[in-house]
Short mmCIF file of C-alpha atoms and ligand atoms in Angstrom, two decimals:
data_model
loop_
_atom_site.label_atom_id
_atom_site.label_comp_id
_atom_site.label_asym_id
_atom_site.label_seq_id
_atom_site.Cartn_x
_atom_site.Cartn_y
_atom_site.Cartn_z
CA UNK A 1398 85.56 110.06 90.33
CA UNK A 1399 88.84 109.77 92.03
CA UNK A 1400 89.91 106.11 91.44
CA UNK A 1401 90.95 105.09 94.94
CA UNK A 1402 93.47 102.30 93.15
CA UNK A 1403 95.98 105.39 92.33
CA UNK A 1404 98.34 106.63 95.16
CA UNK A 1405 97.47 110.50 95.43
CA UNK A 1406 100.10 112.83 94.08
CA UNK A 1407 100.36 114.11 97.85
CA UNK A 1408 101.49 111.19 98.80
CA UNK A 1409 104.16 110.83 96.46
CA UNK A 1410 105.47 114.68 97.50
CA UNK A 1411 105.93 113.44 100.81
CA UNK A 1412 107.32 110.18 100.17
CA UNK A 1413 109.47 111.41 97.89
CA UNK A 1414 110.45 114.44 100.64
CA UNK A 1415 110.68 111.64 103.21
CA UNK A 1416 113.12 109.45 101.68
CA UNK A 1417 114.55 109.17 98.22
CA UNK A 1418 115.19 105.65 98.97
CA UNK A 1419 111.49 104.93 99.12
CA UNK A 1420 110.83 106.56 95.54
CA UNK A 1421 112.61 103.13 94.18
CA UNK A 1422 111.02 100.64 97.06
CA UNK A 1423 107.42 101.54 97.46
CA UNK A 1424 106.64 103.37 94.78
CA UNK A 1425 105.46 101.03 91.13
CA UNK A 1426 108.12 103.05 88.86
CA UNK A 1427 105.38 103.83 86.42
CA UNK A 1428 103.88 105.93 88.71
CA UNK A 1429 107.11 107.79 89.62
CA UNK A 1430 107.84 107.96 86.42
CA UNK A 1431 104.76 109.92 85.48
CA UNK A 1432 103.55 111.66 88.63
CA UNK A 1433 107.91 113.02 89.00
CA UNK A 1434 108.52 113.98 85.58
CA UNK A 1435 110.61 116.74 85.25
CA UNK A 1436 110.87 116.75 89.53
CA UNK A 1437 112.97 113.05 89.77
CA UNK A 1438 114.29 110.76 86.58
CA UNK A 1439 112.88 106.98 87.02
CA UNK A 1440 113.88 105.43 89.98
CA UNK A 1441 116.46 103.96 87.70
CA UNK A 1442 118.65 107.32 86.93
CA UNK A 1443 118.30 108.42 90.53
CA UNK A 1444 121.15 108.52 92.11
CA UNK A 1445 121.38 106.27 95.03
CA UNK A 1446 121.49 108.08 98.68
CA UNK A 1447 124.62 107.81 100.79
CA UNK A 1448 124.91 105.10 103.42
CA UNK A 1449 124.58 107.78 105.59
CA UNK A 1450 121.52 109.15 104.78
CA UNK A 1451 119.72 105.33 104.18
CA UNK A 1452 117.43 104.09 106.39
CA UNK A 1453 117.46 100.44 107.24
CA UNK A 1454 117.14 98.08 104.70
CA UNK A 1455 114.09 96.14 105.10
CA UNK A 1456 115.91 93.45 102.66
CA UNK A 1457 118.16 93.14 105.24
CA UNK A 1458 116.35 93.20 108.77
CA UNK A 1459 114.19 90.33 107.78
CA UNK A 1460 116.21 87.76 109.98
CA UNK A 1461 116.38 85.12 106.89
CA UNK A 1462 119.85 83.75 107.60
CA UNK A 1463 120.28 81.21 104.20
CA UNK A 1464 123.20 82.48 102.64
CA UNK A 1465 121.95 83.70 99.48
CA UNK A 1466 121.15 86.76 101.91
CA UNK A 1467 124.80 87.93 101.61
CA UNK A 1468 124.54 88.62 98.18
CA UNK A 1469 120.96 90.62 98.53
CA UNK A 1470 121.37 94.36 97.31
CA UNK A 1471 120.99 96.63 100.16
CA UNK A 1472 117.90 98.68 98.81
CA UNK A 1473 114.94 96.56 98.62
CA UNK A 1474 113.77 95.10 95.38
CA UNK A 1475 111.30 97.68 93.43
CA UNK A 1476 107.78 95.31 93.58
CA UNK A 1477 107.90 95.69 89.52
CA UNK A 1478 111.21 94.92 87.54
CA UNK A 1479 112.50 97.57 85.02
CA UNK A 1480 110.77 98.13 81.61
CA UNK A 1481 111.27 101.05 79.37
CA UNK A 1482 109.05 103.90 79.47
CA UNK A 1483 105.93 103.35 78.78
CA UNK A 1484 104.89 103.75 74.79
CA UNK A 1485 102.63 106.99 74.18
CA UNK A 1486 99.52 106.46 72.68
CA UNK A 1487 100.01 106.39 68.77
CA UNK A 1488 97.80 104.78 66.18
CA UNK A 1489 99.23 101.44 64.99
CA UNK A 1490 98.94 98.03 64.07
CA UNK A 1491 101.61 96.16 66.09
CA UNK A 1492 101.17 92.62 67.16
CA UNK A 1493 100.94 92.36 70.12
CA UNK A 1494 103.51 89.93 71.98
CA UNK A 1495 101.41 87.74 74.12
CA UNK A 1496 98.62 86.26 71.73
CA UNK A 1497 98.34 82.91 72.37
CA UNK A 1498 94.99 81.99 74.08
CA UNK A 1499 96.57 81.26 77.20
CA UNK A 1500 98.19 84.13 77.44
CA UNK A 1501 94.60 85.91 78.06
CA UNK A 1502 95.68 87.87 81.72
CA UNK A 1503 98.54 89.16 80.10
CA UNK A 1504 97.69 90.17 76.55
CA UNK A 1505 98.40 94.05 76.17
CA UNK A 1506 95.65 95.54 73.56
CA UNK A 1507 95.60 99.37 72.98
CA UNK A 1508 95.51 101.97 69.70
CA UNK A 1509 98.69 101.07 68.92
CA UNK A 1510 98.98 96.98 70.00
CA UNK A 1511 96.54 94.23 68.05
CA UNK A 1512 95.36 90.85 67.76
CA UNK A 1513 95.43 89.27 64.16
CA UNK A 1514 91.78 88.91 62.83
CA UNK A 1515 91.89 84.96 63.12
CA UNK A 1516 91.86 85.29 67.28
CA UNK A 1517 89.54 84.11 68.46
CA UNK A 1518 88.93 82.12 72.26
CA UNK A 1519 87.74 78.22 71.55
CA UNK A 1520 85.85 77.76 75.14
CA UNK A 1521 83.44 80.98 75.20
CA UNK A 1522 80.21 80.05 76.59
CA UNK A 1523 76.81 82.00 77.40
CA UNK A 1524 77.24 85.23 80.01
CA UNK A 1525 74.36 83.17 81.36
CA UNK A 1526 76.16 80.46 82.40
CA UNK A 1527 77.44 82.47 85.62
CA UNK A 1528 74.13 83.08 86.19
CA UNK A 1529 74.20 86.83 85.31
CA UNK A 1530 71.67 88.88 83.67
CA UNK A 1531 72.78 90.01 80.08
CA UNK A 1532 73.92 89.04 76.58
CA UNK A 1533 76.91 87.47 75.14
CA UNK A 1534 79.52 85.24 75.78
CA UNK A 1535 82.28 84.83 77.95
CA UNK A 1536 85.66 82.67 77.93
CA UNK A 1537 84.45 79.64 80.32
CA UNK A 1538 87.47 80.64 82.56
CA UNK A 1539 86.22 83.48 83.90
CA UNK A 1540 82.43 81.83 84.45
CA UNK A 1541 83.19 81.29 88.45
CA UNK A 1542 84.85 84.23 89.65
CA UNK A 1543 81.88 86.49 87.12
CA UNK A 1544 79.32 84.63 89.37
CA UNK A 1545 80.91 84.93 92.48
CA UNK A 1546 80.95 88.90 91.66
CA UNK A 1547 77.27 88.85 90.56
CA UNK A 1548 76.29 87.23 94.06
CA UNK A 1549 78.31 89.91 96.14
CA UNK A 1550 76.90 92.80 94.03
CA UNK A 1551 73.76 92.05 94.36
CA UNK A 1552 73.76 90.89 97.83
CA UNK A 1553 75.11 94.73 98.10
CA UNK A 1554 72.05 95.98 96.20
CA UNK A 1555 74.18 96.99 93.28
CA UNK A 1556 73.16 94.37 90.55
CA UNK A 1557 74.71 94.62 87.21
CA UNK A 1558 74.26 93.25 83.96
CA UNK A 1559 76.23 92.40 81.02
CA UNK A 1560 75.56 94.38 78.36
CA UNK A 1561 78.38 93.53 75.26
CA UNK A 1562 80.90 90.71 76.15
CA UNK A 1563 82.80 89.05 73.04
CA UNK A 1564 83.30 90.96 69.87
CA UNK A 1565 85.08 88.91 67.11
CA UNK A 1566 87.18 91.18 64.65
CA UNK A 1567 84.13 91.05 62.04
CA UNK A 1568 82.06 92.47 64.65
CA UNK A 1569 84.16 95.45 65.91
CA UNK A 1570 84.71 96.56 62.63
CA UNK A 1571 81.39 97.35 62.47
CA UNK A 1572 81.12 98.98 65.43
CA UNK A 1573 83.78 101.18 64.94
CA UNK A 1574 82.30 102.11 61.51
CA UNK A 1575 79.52 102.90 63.11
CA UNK A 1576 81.25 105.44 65.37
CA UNK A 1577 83.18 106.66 62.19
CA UNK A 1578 79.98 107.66 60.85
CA UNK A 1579 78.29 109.15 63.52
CA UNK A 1580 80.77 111.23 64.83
CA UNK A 1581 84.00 111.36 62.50
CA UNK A 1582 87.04 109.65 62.86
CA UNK A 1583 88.75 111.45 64.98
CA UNK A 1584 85.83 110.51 67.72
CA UNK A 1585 85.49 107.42 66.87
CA UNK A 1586 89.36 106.50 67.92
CA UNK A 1587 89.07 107.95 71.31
CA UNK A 1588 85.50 106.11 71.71
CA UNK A 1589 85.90 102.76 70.49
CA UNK A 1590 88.84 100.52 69.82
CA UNK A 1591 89.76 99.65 65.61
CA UNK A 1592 89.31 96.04 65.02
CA UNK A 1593 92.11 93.99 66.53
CA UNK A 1594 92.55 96.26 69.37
CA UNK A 1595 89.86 94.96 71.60
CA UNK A 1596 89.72 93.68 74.79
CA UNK A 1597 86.42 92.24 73.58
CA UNK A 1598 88.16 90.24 71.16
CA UNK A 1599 89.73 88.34 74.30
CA UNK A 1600 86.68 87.02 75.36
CA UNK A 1601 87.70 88.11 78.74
CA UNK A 1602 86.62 92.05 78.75
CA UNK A 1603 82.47 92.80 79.59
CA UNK A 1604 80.52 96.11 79.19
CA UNK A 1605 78.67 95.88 82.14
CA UNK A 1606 75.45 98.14 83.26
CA UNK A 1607 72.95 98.16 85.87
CA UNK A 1608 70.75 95.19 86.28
CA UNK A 1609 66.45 95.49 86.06
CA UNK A 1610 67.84 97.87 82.94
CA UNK A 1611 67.97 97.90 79.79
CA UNK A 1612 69.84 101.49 79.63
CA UNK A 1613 73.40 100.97 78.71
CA UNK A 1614 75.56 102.41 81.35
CA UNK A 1615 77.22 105.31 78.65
CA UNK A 1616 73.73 106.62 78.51
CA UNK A 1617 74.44 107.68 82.18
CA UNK A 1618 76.31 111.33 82.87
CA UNK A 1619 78.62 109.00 84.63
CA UNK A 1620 77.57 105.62 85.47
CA UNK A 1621 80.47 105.25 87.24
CA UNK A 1622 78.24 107.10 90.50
CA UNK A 1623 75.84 104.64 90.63
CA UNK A 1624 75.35 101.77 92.94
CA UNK A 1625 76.62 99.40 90.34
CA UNK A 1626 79.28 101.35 88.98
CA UNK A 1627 80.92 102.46 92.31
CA UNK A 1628 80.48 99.16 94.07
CA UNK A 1629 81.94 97.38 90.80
CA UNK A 1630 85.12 99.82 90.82
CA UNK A 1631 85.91 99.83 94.63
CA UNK A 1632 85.14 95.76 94.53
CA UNK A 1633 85.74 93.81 91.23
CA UNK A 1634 89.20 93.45 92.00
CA UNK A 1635 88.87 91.13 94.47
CA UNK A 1636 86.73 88.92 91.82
CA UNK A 1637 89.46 89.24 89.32
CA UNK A 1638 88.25 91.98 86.83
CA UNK A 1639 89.99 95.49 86.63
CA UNK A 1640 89.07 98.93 85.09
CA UNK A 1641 90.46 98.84 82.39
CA UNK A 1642 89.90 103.08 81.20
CA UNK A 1643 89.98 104.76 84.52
CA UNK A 1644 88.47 108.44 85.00
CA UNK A 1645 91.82 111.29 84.49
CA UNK A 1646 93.78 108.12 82.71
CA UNK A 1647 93.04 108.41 78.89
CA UNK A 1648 97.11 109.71 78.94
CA UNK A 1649 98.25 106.43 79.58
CA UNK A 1650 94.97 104.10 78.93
CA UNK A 1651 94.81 105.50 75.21
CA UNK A 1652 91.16 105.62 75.95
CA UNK A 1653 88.42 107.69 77.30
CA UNK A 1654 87.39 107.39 81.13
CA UNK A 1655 85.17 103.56 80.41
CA UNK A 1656 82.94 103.31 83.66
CA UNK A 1657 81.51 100.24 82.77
CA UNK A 1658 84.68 98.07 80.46
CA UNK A 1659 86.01 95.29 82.90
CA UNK A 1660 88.59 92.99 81.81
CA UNK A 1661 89.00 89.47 83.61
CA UNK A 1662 92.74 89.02 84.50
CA UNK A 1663 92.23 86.47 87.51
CA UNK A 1664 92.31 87.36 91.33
CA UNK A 1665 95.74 87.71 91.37
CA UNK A 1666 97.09 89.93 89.00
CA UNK A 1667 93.54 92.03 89.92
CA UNK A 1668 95.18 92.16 92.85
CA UNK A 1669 98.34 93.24 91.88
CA UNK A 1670 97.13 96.17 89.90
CA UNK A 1671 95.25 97.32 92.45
CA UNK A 1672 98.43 97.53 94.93
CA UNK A 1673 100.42 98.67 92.25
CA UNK A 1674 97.84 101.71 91.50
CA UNK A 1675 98.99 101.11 87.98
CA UNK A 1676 96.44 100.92 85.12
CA UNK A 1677 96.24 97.84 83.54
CA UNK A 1678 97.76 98.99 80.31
CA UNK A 1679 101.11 100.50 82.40
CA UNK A 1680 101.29 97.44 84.32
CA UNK A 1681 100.69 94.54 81.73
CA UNK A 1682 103.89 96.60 80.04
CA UNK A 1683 105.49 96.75 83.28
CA UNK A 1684 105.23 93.11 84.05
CA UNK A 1685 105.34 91.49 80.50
CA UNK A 1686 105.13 93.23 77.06
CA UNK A 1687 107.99 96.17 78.11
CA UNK A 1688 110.33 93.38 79.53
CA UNK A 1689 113.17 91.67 77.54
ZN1 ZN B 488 84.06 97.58 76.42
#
């Protein structure tokens, strides 16, 4: 699977080839960051072009004549502010910095970032309630945009269902010891999440499969090829819910390629991942945790 949400390193060549002003005005610095290592610093450290050699400022051409457009830079504002790089993956228990319940869209959880044991969402109600097949429950907040998807899936003939939705601390340790002992530790960490480091915990993240099933979708060679799977990654976006573990991503995800782990962040940010081509681990730190 190539995830249609990342820009292509092709692209980048050329854009980059095309304009070094456009490496800090289209491109989400993450990505340049990654895809030009060792070929161009982040758009940060790169030197600005001459005056000469700049095209047209697009912050400038837009005709807005208040007069707080004197004092706009004349290289258009990258669509994500500065952060520092992005952490590597490392095995730790760091709290993370959004964990207050309403700070559910933004809360960054990975091997190294964690919610305290006591977390734990105060309005989850049945996956049924949004009319879906499956088991579990579900933060009420995401209830109408988790129907809305169900409709449109299935009204594309790619039903799913949920098949794991909230996991309380208690309950992923378990899990994860059961990983531990059925394939090692070392497995274990790059299959499942350590207690605390759950999107599950959130209330907010689903393991989805397909519906009329009972087969969970990791039972598949990659269930990311079926009708579910592909119609759910070229379309949950616009219902709010991202990838979170993208095929080719476990670099920056911390994770293995997850076909079937969705995360409800709302329409908008969905949205804004999926222009950004960022994962949603590199662009939660991007737009929140990396800030100061
Ligand atoms: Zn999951």
């Amino acid at each position: 699977m190539t995830p249609t949400s990342h820009v292509p390193a092709q692209v980048l060549v050329v854009v980059v080839a095309a304009s070094g002003m456009l490496l800090a005005s289209v491109l989400p610095q993450g990505m340049a960051q990654r895809t030009t290592q060792g070929v161009a610093a982040p758009a940060d450290d790169v030197p600005r072009p001459s005056a000469s050699s700049a095209p047209a400022s697009p912050a400038t051409s837009g005709g807005n004549s208040a007069p707080r457009a004197a004092v706009v830079p004349d290289v258009a504002p990258d669509p994500l502010p500065a952060a520092p790089a992005l952490p590597v993956c490392a095995y730790d228990d760091v709290p993370t910095r959004f964990a207050a319940l309403s700070d559910w869209s933004v809360t960054l959880l990975d091997t190294s970032f964690t919610l305290g044991p006591d977390y734990r969402p105060d309005d989850l109600v049945p996956v049924g309630t949004a009319g879906v097949e499956g088991w579990g429950e579900i933060r009420a907040l995401v209830v109408d945009d988790l129907r809305a998807m169900d409709e449109a899936a299935r009204a594309a003939g790619a039903g799913f269902a949920v098949q794991s939705a909230f996991r309380d601390h208690t309950s992923q340790q378990e899990i994860f010891q059961e990983w531990v002992a059925t394939i090692g530790e070392a497995g274990a960490l790059a299959e499942s999440a350590r207690p605390g480091h759950s999107e599950h915990q959130l209330g907010t993240a689903l393991d989805l499969r397909s519906a009329g099933t009972g087969t969970p979708a990791w039972e598949h060679p990659d269930w990311g090829q079926t009708p579910a799977g592909a119609w759910l990654r070229e379309n949950s976006w616009q219902y709010g819910f991202v990838l979170s573990y993208p095929e080719g991503q476990s670099a920056v995800t911390c994770y293995d390629y997850e076909s079937w782990h969705f995360r409800y962040v709302g329409r908008e940010m969905a949205e804004q991942m999926r222009t950004s081509g960022l994962t949603p681990r590199e662009h939660l730190w991007r737009t929140s945790d990396g800030l100061t």
